[in-house]
Structures are given as structure tokens and as C-alpha cells.
Coordinates of C-alpha atoms in Angstrom, one line a residue:
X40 CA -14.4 -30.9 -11.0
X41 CA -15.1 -27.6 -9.4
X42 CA -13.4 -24.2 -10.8
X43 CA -11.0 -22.1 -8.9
X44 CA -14.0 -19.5 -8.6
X45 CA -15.8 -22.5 -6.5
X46 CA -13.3 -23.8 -4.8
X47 CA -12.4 -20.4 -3.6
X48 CA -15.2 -20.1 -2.1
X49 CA -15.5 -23.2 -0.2
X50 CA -11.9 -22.8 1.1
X51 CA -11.9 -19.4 2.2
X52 CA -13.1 -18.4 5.6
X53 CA -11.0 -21.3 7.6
X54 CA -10.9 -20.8 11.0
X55 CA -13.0 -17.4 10.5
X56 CA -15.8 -19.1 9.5
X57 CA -17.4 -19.1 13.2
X58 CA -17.0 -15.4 13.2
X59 CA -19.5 -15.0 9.9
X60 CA -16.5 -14.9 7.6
X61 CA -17.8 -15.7 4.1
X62 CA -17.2 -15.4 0.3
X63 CA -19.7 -14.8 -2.2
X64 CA -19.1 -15.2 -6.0
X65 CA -21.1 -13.0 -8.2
X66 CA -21.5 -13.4 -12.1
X67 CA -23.0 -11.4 -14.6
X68 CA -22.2 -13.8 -18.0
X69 CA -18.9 -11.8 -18.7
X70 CA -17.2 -10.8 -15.7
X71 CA -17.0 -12.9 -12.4
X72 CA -16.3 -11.5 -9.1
X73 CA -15.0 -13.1 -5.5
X74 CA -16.4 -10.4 -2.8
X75 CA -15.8 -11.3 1.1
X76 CA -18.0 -9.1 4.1
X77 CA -14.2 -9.1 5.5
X78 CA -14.1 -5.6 5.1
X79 CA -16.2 -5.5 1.8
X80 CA -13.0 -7.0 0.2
X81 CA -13.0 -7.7 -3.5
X82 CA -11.3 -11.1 -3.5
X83 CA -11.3 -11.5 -7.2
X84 CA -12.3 -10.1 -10.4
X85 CA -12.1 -11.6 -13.4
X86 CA -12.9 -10.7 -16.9
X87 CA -12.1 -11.5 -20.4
X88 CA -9.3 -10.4 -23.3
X89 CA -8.6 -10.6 -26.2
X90 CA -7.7 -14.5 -26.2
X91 CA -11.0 -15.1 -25.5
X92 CA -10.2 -16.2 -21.9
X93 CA -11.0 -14.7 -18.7
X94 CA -8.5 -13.5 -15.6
X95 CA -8.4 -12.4 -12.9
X96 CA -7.4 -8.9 -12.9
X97 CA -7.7 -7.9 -9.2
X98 CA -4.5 -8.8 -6.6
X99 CA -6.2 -10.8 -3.7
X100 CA -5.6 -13.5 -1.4
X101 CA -7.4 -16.8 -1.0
X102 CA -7.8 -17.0 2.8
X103 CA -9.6 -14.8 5.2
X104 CA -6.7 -15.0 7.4
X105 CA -4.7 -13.5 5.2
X106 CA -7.1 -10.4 4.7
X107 CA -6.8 -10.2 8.2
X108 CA -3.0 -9.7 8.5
X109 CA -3.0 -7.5 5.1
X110 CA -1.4 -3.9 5.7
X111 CA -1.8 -3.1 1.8
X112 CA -5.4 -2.9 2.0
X113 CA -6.6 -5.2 -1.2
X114 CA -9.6 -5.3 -2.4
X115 CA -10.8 -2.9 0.7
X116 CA -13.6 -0.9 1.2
X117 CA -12.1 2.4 2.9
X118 CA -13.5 4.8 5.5
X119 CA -14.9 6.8 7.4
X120 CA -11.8 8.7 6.5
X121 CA -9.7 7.1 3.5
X122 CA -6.3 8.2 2.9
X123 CA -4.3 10.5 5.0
X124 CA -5.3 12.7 7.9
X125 CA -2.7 14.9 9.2
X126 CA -1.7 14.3 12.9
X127 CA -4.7 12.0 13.1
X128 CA -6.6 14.8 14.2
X129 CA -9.4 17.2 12.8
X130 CA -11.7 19.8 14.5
X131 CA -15.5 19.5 14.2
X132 CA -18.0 22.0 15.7
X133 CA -15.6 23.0 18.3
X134 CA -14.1 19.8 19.5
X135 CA -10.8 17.9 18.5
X136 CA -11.5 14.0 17.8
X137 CA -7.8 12.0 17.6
X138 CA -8.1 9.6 15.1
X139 CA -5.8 6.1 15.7
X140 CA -2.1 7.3 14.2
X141 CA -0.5 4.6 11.8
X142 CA 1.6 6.4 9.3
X143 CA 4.2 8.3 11.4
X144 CA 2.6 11.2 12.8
X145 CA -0.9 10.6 10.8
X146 CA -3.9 8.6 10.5
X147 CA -4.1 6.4 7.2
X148 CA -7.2 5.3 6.0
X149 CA -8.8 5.5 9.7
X150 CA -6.2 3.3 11.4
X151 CA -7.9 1.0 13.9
X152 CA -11.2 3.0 13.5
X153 CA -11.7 2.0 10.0
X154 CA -13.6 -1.1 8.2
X155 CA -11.1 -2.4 5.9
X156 CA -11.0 -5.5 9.0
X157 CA -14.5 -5.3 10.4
X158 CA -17.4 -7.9 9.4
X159 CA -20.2 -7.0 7.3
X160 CA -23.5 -7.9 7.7
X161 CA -25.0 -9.0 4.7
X162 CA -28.3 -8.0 3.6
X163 CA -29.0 -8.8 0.4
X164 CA -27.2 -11.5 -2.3
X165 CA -28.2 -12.1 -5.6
X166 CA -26.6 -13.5 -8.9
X167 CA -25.0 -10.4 -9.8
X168 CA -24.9 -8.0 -7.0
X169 CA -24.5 -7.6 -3.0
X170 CA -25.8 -5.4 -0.4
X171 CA -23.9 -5.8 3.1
X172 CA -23.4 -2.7 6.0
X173 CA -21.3 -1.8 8.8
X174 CA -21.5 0.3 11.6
X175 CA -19.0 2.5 13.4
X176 CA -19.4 3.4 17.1
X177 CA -16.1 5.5 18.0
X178 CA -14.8 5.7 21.2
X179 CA -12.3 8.2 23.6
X180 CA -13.0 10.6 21.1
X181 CA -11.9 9.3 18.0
X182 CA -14.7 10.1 16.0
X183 CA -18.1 12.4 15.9
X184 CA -21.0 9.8 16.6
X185 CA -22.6 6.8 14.8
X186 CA -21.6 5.9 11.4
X187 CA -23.4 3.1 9.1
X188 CA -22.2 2.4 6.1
X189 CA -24.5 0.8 3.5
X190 CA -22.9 -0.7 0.6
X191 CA -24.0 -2.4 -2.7
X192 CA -21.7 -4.2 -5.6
X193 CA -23.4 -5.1 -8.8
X194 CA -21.7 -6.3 -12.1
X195 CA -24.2 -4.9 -15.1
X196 CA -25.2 -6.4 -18.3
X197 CA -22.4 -3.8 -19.7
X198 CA -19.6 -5.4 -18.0
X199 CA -19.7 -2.6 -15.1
X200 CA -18.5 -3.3 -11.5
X201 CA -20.5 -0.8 -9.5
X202 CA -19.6 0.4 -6.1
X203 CA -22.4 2.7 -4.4
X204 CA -22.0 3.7 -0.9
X205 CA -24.7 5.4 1.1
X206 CA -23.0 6.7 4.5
X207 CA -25.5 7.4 7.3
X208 CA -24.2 9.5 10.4
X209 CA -26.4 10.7 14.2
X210 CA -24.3 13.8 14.0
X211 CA -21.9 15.9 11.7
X212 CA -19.0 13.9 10.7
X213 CA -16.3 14.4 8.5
X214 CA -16.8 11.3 5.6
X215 CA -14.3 9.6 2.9
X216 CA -14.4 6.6 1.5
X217 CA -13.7 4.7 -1.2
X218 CA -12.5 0.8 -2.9
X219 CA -9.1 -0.1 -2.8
X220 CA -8.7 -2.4 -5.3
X221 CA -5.2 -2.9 -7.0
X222 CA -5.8 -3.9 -11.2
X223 CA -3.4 -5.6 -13.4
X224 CA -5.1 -5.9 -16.7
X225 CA -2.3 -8.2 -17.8
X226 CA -3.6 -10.3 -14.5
X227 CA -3.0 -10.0 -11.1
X228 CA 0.0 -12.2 -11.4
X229 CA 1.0 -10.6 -14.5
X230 CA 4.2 -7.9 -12.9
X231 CA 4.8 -5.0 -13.5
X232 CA 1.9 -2.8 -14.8
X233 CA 4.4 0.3 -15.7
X234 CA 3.4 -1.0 -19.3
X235 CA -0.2 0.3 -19.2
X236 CA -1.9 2.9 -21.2
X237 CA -3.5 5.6 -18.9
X238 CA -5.4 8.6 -19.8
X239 CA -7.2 11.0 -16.8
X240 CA -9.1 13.7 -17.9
X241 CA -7.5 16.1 -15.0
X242 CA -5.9 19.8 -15.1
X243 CA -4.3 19.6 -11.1
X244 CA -3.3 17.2 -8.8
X245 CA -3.5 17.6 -5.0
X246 CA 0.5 18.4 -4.2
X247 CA 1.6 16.7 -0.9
X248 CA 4.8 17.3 1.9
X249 CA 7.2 15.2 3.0
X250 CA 4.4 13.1 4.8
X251 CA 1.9 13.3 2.1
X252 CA -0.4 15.3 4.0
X253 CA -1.5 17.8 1.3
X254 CA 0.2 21.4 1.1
X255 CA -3.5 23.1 0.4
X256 CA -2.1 23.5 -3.4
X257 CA -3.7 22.1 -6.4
X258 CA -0.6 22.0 -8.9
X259 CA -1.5 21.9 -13.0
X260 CA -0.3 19.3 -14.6
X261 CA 0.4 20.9 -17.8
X262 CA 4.0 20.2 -18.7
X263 CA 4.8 17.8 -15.9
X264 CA 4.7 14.1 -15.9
X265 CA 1.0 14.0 -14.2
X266 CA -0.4 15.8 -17.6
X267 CA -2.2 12.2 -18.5
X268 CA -5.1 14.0 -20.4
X269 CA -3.8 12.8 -23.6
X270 CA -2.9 9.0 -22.5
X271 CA 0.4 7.8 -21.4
X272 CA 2.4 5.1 -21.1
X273 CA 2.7 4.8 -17.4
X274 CA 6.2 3.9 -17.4
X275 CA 7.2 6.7 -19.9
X276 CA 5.4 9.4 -17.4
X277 CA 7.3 7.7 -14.7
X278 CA 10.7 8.2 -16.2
X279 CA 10.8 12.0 -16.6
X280 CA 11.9 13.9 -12.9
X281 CA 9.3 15.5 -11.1
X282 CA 9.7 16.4 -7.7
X283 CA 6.7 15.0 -6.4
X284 CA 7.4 11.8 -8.1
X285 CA 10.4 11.5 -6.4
X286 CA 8.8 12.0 -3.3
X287 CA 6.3 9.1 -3.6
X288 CA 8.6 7.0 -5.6
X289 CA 5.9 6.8 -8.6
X290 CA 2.4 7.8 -8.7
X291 CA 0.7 8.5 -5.2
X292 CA -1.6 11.3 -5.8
X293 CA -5.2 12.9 -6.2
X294 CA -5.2 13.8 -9.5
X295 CA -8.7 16.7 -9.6
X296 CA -11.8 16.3 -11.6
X297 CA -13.7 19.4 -13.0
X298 CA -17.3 19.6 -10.7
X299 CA -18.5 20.8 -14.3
X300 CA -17.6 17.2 -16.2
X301 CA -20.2 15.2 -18.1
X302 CA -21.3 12.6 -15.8
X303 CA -22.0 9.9 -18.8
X304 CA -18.3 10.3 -19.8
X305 CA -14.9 7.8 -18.2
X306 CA -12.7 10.2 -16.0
X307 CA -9.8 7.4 -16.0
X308 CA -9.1 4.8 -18.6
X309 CA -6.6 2.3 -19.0
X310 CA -5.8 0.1 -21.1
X311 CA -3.7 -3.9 -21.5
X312 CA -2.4 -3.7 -25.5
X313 CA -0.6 -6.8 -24.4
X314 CA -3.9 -8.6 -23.3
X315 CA -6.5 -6.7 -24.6
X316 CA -8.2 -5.1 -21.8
X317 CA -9.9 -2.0 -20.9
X318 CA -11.0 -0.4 -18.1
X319 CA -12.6 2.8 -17.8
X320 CA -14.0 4.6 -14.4
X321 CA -17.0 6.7 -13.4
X322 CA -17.5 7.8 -10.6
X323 CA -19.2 11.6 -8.8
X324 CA -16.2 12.0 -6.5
X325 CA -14.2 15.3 -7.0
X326 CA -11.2 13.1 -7.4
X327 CA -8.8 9.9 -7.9
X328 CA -5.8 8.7 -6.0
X329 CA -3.5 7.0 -8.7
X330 CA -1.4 4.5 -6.9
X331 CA 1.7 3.0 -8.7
X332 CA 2.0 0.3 -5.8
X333 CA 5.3 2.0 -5.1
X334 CA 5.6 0.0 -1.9
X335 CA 3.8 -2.8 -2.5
X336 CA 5.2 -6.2 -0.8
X337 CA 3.6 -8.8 0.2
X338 CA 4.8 -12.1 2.4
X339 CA 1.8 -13.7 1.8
X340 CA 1.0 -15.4 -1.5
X341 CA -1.6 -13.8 -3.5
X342 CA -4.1 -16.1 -5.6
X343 CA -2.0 -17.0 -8.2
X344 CA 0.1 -18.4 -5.4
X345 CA 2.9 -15.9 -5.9
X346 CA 3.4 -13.1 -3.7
X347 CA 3.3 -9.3 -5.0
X348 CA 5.9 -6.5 -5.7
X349 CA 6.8 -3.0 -6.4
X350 CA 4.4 -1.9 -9.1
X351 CA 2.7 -5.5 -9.4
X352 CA -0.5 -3.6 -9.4
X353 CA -2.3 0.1 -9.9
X354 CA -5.3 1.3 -7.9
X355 CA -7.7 4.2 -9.3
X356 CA -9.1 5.0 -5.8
X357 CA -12.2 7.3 -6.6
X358 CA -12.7 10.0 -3.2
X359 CA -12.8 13.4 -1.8
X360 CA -9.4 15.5 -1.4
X361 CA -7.0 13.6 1.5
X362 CA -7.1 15.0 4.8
X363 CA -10.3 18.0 3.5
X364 CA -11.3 18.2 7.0
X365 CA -8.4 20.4 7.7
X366 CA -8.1 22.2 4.3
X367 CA -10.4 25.2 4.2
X368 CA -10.2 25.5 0.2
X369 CA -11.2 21.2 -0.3
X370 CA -14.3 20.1 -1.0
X371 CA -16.6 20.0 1.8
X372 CA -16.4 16.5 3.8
X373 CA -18.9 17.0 6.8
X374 CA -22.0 14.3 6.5
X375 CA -25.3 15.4 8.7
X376 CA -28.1 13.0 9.5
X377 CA -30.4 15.2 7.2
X378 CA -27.7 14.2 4.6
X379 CA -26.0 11.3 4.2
X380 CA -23.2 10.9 1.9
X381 CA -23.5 9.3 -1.4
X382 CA -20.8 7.4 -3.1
X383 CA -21.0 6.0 -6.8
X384 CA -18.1 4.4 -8.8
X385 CA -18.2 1.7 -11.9
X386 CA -15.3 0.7 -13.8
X387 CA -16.1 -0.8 -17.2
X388 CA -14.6 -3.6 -18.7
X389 CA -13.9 -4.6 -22.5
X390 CA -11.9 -5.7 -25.5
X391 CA -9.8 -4.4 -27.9

């Protein structure tokens, strides 16, 4: 009899098959991984716990067409510009591009433009990693030029998933991306996460309006409910007021690395006492949004066969500051054909 990582991937594509739809399983003795070139999805991930057992710790669905109606983005690769861009619009050498508006009045996560939905060619497959790429040819002026994006998971003998992204442009162009994968260490059918551990080593987060477009402040978190640097109960920082908690209904927010960290060293861990799991991230990105699935609902069932809720998952989504094309005092975001962008994160799996 075949496992549910097998028969996953026979069953998958469907009707999408004829369009190159596919799902490749990937295994590096501990951890297991479901990837799709729909969008550069993570489908599945699972990894062991302290039972001994391994699950599946990433929310996914088990069709293709489901991906392909998916508003939450799971499991997505993210770009050219991930998260929000205010108005949809940015100015580049002297010309205005207008990005597709999604989010009331501003672009999220490209709109349209992006390749969360697009196919991936792949390039390269082997037992424990992938290599696939996408290109990006903008029209009306939506966007400045060409984009490729070259792309490579890879589960390591250290129970690593890596992400590295190599974004190649034919002109200046303002770049962000970055893996949307929502976690549940408990499992992704295991509810409400607000009963993880989290620790962030980071001194600011980005604050944001009304819209979450960000105000150009970087807010300490010393003293608010966003000061994670010692670990937290998630659900404990979530119960004391805040005003930009209230605004997001959770956590929705860059929280800001120091440029002057050791680069051997986890920005982000969290941690299942229930189940026994551990995650930690790395990553060179300046910063992380910390989503507490807020508004998470879906009407399709995931791959447990139950649909997903308010805080049924978290995502630790490694990037550059939202929207730091139009913020003169963000990191710079403008990739040039002499150089490309370079993208590099790995979460790390383990007992306790």
C-alpha cells in the first residue's frame, strides 16, 4: 500500500496536469517535503517529535486546483514585490509603474503580477532538493523590465529546509520576495498555534496605518507585547493591548533584524512543548513578517481533510521592509542586471 506522501503525489495535478502541473516529494532521512512548480508551493512538510512519529507541520492542500483558487497564499513563493505596496504604485528612475491593486487601495504581494499562481519550469530534481525558475515579463507599465527568478529547495543532513532565491532583472527593479509557508508544529491540523513558544531576537518592528502600509517608523519593542527577545508564549503576548495589535487583530508585522547579527546564529525560534518540535530560522534578510493567521479561512479542505481557521497556523516570512520602494529610510530594494538579488532562508528542525 502506498503512503499518503505517494499517493499525494500521484493525485495531485488533476485536470492541471496538461498544463505541466506536478508534485515532487523530496526526502532527506528525517524530514519529508511535498513541493509543487504551482507557484513554488510547499505542499507538505513533515518532520518528526517527540513520539517518535513524523507530521506534517505545513497547512497545504492536496489538489492543484485548489492552489489555484487559494487567496491565503500557502506554501507560496512570493514576489517580485511581497507584501504590501502602497497605492500599488512606486517611482523608479523617473517613471511611475502601477502595480495590480488587491488589498483596497494597495498592491499585496504583487496582485496579478506575481508568481504565487504561475508555473515553474523545473530544472533540476534530486532526492533532496529542487531547482525550478520563473520569469516575469510586465506589461502597461506594471513593472520595470524582465524578471527571472531562480529558485532552489534543499532539505540538509541537519534537518534544514533551505530556500535560496537568485532574482535576475534587464533593468533596475525594485525586488522582495520571500516563502509563505504557514507552521503548526503541533501539525497542520493541530488548531490553534497561540500555544507556541516564540523567541525573535529583534529591538523594532516596522509600525503600520490603518492599511498596513508602513508609517516610515521603526517602533522598539521594549515594553510592548512585540518584545519576544526573551521567548513568549504567543498567546500570553497576544493578550496584553497594544495598539498595533489591535489593528491587525494579532501579529501582522516586520519585526527588524540588526545588519550587525551573527550570521551562524537562529533570528526566530519556536518551539511545540506539546509535541516536541523546534524550529529555528536563518535567513540574510533585514527582517521577518510574523503572521498570527489573524484571518485565516479557508472553504477548501486542507490535507488533513479539515479546512483552516483563525490562528490555525503562523508564518515567519523572511524579506525586506514592506512597501521600501517608497520609504527613503528602508533598506534599499532596487536589483540591477550587474546585481542580482540574493535570497537565503533555512528553518531547522528538531526534538526536544
Amino acid at each position: 500500500m502506498k503512503s499518503l506522501f505517494e499517493q499525494s503525489i500521484i493525485s495531485f495535478s488533476g485536470v492541471y496536469a496538461e498544463k505541466g502541473v506536478a508534485l515532487y516529494g523530496l526526502r532527506n532521512g528525517n524530514l519529508e517535503m511535498l513541493v509543487s512548480n504551482l507557484g513554488a508551493r510547499v505542499v507538505g512538510l513533515w518532520a518528526p517529535g517527540r513520539d517518535g512519529k513524523r507530521a506534517n507541520v505545513c497547512l497545504g492542500y492536496r489538489s492543484a486546483e485548489a492552489y489555484m483558487s487559494d487567496e491565503v497564499y500557502l506554501g507560496a513563493a512570493v514576489g517580485p514585490l511581497a507584501n504590501r505596496l502602497a497605492n500599488g504604485q512606486f517611482t523608479l528612475n523617473g517613471k511611475t509603474y502601477q502595480m495590480p491593486v488587491n488589498a483596497g487601495k494597495n498592491c499585496l504581494h504583487s496582485g496579478a503580477l506575481g508568481i504565487s499562481k504561475r508555473i515553474w519550469k523545473v530544472r533540476r530534481v534530486v532526492e533532496d532538493s529542487i531547482e525550478m525558475s520563473v520569469e516575469v515579463f510586465p506589461e502597461n507599465h506594471q513593472y520595470p523590465g524582465r524578471v527571472v527568478f531562480h529558485l532552489r529547495y534543499t532539505l540538509t543532513p541537519e534537518n534544514v529546509l533551505e530556500m535560496y532565491c537568485e532574482t535576475v532583472t534587464d533593468s533596475p527593479a525594485p525586488v522582495n520576495v520571500t516563502q509563505h509557508n504557514y507552521y503548526n508544529l503541533k501539525g497542520e491540523a493541530g488548531g490553534d498555534i497561540a500555544d507556541h513558544w516564540i523567541s525573535m531576537k529583534a529591538d523594532h518592528i516596522v509600525e503600520v496605518g490603518e492599511t498596513f502600509i508602513p508609517t516610515g517608523k521603526l517602533l522598539p519593542v521594549e515594553n510592548t507585547p512585540f518584545d519576544l527577545r526573551g521567548g513568549r508564549v504567543i498567546a500570553h503576548a497576544l493578550s496584553e493591548p497594544h495598539p498595533q495589535i489591535a489593528l491587525a487583530g494579532g501579529f501582522d508585522h516586520t519585526f527588524v533584524f540588526s545588519p550587525h547579527r551573527p550570521w551562524e546564529e537562529p533570528l526566530v525560534t519556536v518551539v511545540s512543548e506539546s509535541a516536541g518540535r523546534k524550529m529555528e530560522l536563518f535567513t540574510n534578510q533585514p527582517g521577518v513578517q510574523f503572521y498570527t493567521a489573524n484571518s485565516l479561512k479557508t472553504e477548501t479542505p486542507g490535507f488533513s481533510g479539515k479546512c483552516y481557521g483563525h490562528r490555525g497556523g503562523f508564518c515567519l516570512e523572511a524579506q525586506n521592509f514592506p512597501d521600501a520602494i517608497n520609504q527613503p529610510g528602508f533598506p534599499d530594494s532596487v536589483v540591477t542586471p550587474d546585481h542580482p538579488g540574493a535570497f537565503y532562508a533555512a528553518y531547522k528542525f528538531s526534538v526536544i
